[in-house]
Coordinates of N, CA and C in Angstrom, one line a residue:
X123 N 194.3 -35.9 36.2 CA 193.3 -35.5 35.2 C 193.8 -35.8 33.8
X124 N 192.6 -36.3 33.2 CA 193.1 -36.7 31.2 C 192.7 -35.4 30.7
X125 N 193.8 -35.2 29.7 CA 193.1 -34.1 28.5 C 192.9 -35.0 27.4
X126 N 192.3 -33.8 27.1 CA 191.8 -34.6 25.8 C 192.9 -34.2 24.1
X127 N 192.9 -35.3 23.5 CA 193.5 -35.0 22.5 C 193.1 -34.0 21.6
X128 N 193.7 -33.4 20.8 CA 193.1 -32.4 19.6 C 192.6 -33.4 18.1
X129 N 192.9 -34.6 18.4 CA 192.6 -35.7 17.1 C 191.3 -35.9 17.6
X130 N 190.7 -36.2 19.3 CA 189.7 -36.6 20.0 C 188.4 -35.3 18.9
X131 N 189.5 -34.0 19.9 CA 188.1 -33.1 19.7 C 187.8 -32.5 17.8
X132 N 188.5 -32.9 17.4 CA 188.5 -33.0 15.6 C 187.0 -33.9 15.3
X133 N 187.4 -35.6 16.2 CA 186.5 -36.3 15.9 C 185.4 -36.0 16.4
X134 N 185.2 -35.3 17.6 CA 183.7 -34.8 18.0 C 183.2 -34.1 16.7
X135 N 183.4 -32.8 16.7 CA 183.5 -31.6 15.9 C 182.9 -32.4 14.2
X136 N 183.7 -33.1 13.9 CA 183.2 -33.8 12.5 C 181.5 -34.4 13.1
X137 N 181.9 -35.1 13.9 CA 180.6 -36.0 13.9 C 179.7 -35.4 14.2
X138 N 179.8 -34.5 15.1 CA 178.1 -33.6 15.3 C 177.7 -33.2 13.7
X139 N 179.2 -32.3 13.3 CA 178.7 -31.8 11.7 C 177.8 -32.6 11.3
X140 N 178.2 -34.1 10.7 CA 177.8 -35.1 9.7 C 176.3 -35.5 10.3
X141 N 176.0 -35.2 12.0 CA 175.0 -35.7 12.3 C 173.8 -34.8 12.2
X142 N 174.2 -33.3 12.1 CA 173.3 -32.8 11.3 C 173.1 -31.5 10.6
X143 N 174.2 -32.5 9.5 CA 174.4 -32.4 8.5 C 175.4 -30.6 8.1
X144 N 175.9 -30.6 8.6 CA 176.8 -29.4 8.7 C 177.7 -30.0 8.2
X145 N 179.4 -28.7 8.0 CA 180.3 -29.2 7.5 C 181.7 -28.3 8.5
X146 N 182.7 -28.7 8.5 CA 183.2 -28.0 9.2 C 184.0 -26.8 8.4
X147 N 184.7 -25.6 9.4 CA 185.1 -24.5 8.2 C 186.3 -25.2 7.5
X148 N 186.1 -24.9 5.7 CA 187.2 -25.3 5.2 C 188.0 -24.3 4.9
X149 N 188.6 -23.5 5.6 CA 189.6 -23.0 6.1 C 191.0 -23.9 6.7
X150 N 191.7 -24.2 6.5 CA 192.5 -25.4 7.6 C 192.9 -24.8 8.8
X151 N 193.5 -23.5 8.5 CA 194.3 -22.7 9.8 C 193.4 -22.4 10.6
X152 N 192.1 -21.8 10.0 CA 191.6 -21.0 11.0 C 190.5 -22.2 12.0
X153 N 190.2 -23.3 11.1 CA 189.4 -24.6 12.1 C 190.5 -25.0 12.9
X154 N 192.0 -24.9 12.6 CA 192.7 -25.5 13.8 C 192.9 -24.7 14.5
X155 N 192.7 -23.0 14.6 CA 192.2 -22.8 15.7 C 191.2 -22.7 16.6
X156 N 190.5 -22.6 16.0 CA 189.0 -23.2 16.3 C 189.2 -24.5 17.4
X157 N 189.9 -25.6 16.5 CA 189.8 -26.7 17.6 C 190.6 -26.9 18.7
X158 N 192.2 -25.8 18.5 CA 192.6 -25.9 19.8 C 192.1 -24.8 20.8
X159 N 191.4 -24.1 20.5 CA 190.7 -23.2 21.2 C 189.5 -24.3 22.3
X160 N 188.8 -24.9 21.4 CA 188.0 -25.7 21.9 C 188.7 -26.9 22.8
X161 N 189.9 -27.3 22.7 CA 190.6 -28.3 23.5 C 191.3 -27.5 24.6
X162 N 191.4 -26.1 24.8 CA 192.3 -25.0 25.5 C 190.9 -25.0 26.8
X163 N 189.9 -25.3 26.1 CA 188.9 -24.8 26.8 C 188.3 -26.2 27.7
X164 N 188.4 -27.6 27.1 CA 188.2 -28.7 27.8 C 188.9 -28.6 28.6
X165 N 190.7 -28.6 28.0 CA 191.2 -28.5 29.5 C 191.1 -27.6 30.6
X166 N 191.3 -27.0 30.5 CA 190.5 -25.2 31.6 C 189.6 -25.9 32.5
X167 N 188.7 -26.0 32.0 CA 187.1 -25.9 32.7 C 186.8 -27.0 32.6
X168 N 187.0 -28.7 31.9 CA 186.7 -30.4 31.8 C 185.1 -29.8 31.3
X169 N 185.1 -28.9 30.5 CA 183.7 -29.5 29.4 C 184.2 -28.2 28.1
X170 N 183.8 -28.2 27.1 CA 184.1 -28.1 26.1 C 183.3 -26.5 25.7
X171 N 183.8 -25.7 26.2 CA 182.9 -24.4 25.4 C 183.7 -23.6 25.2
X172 N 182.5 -22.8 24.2 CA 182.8 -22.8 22.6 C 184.3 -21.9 22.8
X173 N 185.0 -22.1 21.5 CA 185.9 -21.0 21.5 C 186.4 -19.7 21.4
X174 N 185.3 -19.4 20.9 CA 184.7 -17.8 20.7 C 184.1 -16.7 21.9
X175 N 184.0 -17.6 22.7 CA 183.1 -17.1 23.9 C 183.9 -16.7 25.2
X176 N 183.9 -15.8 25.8 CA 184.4 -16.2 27.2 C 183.4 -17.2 28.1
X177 N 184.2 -18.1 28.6 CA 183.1 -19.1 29.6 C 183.7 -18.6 31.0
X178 N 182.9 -18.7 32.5 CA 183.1 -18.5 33.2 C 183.8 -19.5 34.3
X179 N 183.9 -20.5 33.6 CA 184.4 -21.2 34.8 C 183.4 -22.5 35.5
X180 N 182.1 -21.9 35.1 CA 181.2 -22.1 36.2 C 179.9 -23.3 35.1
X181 N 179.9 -24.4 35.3 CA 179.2 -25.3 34.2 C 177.8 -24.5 34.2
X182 N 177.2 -24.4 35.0 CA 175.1 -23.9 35.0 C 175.6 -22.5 34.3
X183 N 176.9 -21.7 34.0 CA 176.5 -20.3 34.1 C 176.6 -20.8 32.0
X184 N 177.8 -21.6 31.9 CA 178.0 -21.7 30.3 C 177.3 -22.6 29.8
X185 N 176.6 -23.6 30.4 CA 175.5 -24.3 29.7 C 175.4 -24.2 28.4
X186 N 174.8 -22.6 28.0 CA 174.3 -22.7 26.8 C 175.5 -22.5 25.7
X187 N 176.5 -22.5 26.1 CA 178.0 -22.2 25.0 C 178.8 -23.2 25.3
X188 N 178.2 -24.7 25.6 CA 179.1 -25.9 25.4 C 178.9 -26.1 23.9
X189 N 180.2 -26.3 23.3 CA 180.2 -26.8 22.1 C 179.3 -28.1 21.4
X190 N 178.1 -28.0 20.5 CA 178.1 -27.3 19.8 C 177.0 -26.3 21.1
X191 N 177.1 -24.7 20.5 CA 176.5 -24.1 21.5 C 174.9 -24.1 21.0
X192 N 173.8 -23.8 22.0 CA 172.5 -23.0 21.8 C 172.4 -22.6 20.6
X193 N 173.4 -21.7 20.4 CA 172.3 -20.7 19.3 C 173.4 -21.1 17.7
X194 N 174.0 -22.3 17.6 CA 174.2 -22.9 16.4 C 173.5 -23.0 15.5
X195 N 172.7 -23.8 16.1 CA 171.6 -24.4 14.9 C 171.1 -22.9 14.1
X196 N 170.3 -22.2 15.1 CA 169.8 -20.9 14.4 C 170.7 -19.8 13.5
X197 N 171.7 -20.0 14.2 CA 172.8 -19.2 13.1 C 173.3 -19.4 11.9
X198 N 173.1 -21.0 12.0 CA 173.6 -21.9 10.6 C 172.5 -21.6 9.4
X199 N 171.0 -21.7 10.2 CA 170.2 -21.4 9.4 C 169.9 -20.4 8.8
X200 N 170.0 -19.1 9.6 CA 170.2 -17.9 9.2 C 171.3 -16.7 8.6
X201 N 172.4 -17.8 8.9 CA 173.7 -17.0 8.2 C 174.7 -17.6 7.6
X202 N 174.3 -19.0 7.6 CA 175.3 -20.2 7.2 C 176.3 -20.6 7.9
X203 N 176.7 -19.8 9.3 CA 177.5 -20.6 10.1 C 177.0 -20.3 11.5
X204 N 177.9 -20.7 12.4 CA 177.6 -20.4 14.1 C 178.5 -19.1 14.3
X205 N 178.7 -18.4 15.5 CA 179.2 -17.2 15.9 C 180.6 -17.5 15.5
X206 N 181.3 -18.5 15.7 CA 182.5 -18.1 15.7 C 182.9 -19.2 14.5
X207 N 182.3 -19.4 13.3 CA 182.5 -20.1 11.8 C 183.0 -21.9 12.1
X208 N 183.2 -22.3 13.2 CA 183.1 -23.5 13.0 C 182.2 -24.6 12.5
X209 N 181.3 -24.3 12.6 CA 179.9 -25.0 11.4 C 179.6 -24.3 10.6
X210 N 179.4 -24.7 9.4 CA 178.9 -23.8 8.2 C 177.9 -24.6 7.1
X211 N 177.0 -24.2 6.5 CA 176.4 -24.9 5.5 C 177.4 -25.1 4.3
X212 N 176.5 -26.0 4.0 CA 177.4 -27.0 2.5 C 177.8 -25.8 1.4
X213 N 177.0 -24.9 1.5 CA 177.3 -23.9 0.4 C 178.8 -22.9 0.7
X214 N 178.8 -22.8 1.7 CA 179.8 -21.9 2.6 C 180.9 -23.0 2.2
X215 N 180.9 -24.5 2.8 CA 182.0 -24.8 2.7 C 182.7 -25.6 0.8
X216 N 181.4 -25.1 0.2 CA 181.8 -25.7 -1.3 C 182.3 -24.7 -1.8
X217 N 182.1 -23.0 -1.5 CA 183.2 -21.9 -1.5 C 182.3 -21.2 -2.5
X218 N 181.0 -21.8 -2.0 CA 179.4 -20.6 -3.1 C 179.0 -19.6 -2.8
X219 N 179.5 -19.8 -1.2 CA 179.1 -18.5 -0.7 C 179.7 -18.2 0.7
X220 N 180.0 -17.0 0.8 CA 180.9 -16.2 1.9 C 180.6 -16.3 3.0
X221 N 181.1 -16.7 4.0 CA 181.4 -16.7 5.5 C 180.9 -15.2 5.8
X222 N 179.8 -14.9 6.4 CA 179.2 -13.5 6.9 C 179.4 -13.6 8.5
X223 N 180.0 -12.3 8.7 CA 179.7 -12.1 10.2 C 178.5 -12.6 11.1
X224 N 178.6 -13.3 12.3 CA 177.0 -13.6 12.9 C 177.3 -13.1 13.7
X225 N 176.1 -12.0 14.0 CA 175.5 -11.4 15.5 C 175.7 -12.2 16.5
X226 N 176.1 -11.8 17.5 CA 176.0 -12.2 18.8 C 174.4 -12.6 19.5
X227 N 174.2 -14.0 19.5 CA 172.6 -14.1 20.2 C 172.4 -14.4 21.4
X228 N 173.7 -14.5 22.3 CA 173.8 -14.8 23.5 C 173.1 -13.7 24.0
X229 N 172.3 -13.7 25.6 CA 172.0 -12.6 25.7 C 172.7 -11.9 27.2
X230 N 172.6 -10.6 27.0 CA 173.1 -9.8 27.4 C 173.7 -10.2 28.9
X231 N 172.4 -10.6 30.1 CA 172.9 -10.9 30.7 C 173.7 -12.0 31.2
X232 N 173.4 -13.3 30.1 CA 174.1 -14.3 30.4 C 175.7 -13.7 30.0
X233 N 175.9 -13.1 29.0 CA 177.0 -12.6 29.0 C 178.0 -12.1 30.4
X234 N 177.3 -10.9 31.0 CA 177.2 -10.5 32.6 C 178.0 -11.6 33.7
X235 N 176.8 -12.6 33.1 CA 177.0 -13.4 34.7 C 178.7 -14.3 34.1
X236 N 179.1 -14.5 32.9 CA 180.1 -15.1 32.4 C 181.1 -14.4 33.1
X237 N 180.9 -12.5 32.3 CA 182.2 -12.1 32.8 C 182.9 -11.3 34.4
X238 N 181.4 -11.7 35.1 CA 181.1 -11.3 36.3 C 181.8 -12.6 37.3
X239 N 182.1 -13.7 36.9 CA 182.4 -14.9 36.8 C 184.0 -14.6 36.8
X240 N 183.6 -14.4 35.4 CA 185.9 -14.8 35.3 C 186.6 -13.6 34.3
X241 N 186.3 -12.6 34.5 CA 186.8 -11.3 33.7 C 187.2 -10.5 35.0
X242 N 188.4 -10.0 34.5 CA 188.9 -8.8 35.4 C 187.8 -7.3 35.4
X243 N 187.9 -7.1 37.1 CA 187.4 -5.7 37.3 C 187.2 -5.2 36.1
X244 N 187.5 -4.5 35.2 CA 187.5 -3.1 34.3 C 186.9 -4.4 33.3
X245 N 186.7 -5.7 32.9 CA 185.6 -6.5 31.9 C 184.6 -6.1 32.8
X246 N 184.6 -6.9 33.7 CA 183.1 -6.7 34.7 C 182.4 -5.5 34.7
X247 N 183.0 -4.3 34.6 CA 182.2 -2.8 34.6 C 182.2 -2.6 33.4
X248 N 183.0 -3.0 32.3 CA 182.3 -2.7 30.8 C 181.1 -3.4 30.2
X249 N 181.0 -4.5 30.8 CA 179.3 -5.4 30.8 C 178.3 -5.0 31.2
X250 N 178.6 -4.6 32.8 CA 177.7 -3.7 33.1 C 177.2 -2.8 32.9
X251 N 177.9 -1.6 32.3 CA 177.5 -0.4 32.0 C 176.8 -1.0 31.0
X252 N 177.4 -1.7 29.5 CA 176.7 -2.2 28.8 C 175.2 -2.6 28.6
X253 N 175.1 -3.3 29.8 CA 173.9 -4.0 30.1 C 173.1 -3.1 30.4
X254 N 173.8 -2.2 31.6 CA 172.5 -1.0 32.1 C 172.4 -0.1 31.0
X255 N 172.8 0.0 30.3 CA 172.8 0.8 29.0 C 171.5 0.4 28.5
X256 N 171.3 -1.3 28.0 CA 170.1 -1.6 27.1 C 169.0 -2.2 28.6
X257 N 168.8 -1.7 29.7 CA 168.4 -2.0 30.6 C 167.8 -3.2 30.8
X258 N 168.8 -4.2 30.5 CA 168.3 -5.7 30.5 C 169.0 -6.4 31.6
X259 N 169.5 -6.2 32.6 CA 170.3 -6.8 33.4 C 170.5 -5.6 34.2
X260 N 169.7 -5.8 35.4 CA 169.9 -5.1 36.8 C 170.7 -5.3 37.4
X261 N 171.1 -6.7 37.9 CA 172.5 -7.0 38.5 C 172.9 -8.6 38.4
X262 N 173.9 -9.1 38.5 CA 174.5 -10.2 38.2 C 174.3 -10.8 38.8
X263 N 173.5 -12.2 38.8 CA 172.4 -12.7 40.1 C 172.3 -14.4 39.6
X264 N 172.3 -14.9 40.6 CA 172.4 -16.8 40.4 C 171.2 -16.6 39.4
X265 N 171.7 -17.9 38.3 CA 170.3 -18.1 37.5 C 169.1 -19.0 38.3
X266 N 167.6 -18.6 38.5 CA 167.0 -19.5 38.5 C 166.7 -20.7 37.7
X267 N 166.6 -21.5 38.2 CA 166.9 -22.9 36.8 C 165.5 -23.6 36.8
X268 N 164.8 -24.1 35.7 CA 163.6 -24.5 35.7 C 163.9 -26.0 34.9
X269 N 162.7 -26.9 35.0 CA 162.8 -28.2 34.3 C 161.9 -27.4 33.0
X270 N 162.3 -28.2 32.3 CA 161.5 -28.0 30.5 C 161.4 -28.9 30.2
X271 N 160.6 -29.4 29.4 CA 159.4 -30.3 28.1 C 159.7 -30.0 27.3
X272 N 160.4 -30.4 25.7 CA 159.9 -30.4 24.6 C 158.8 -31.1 24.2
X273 N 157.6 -30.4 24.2 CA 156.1 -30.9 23.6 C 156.5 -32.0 21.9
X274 N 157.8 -31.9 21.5 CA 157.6 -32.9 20.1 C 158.6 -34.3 20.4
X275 N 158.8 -34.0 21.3 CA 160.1 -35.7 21.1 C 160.0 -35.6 22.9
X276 N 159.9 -35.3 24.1 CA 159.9 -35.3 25.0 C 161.0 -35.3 26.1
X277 N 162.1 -34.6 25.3 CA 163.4 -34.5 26.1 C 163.1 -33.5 27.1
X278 N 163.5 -33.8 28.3 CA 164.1 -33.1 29.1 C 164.8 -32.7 29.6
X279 N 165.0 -31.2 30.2 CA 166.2 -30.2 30.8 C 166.0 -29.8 31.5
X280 N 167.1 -29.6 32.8 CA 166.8 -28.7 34.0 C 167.8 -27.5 33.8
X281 N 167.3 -26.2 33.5 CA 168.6 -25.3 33.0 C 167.7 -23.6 33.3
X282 N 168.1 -22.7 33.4 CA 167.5 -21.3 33.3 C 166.1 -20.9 32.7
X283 N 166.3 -21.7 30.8 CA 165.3 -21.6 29.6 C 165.6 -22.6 29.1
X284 N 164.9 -22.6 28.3 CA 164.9 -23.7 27.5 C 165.9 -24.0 26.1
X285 N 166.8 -24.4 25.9 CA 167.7 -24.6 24.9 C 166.7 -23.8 23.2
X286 N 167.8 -23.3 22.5 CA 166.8 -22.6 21.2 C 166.5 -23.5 20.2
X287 N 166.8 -24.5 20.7 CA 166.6 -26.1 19.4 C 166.9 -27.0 20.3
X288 N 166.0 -28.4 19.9 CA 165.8 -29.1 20.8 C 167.1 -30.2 20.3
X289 N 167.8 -30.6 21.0 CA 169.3 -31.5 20.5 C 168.5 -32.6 19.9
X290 N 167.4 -33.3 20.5 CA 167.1 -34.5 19.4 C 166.2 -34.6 18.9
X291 N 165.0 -33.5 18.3 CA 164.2 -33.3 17.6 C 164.4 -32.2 16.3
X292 N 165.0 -31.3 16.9 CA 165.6 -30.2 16.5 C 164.5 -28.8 16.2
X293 N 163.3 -29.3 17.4 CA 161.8 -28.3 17.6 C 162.6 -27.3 17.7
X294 N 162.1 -26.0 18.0 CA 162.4 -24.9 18.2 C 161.9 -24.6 19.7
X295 N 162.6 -23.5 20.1 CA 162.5 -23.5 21.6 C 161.1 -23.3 22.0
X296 N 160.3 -22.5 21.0 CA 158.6 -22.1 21.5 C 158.3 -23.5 21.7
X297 N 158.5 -24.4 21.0 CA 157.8 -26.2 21.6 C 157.8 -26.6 23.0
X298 N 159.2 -25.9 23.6 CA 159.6 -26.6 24.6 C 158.3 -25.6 26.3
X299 N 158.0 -26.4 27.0 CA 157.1 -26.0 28.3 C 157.8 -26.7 29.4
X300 N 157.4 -25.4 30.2 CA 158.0 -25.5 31.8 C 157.2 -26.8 32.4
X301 N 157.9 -27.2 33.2 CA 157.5 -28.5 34.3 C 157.2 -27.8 35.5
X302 N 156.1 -27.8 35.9 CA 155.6 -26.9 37.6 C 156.2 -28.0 38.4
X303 N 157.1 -28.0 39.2 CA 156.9 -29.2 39.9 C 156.6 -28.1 41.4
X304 N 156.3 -29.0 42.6 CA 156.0 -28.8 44.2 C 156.7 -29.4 44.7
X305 N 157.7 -29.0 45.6 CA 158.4 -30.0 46.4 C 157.4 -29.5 48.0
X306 N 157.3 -30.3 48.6 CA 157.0 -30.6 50.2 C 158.1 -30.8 51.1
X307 N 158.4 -29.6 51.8 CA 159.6 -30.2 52.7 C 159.3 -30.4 54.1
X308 N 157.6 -30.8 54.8 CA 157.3 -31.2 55.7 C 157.3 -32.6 56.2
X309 N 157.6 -33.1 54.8 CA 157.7 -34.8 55.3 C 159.1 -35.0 56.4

């Protein structure tokens, strides 16, 4: 098995930035951990999620927190960076304006099924209680996975929901519609 270099995942990390239009944190120390966090995590699991996150192990369960993750784009726009400050707006990184805490927008249960996944006993029961606490998550349960439509550029996805920004339009998730499909298994 190859790992991947930390120069490799530097050059990802820039290029998504520049492709739209983000900048990376200019902080030095804390993006290099940032990126070996994100290279700790390629090697682990052979796909790239995020650093900030616990991932489970499991590709369909972290889907949405492969680097850059789901709820980036939204966070950048709403708070000038992503959850864990690796992308930031130009203003953030020209030093105009402060790096603000971002809310957690993962939700609850996907959290659940992450650390129901790969967290020790006493994580797993503090999620849960958690979860049953905001009674969003009954129990830790395979995701159903649906195909999706973005109605503006026509990309498609086979995944739980629908991604919160579309990677090559950059619609918002309300654009995106379910695909009904029928399978026949009498043939």
């Amino acid at each position: 098995m190859t790992t991947i270099t930390l120069d490799k995942v530097r050059q990802r990390a820039e290029a998504d930035a520049r492709t739209y239009g983000y900048y990376l944190n200019p902080d030095p120390q804390f993006l290099q951990s940032l990126l070996e966090g994100l290279k700790q995590n390629e090697d682990r699991y052979t796909y790239p999620s995020c650093p900030c996150r616990l991932a489970s192990g499991t590709f369909d369960y972290d889907r949405d927190i492969l680097c850059p993750c789901d709820y980036r784009d939204p966070d950048v726009q709403e708070f000038g960076a992503c959850y864990c400050g690796l992308y930031v707006r130009k203003d953030i990184y020209d030093g105009k304006a402060e790096l603000q805490p971002v809310p957690e927008r993962r939700p609850v249960e996907k959290q659940a099924r992450a650390y129901g996944a790969a967290a020790s006993p006493t994580a797993k029961k503090e999620v849960e209680t958690a979860a049953t606490a905001k009674k969003e998550v009954k129990e830790i349960s395979e995701p159903e996975k649906k195909l999706w439509y973005c109605k503006q550029c026509g990309y498609v996805v086979f995944r739980e929901e629908p991604p919160y920004v579309c990677p090559i339009c950059k619609a918002k998730k309300e654009l995106f519609a379910e695909i009904k499909t029928r399978i026949d298994f009498s043939s």
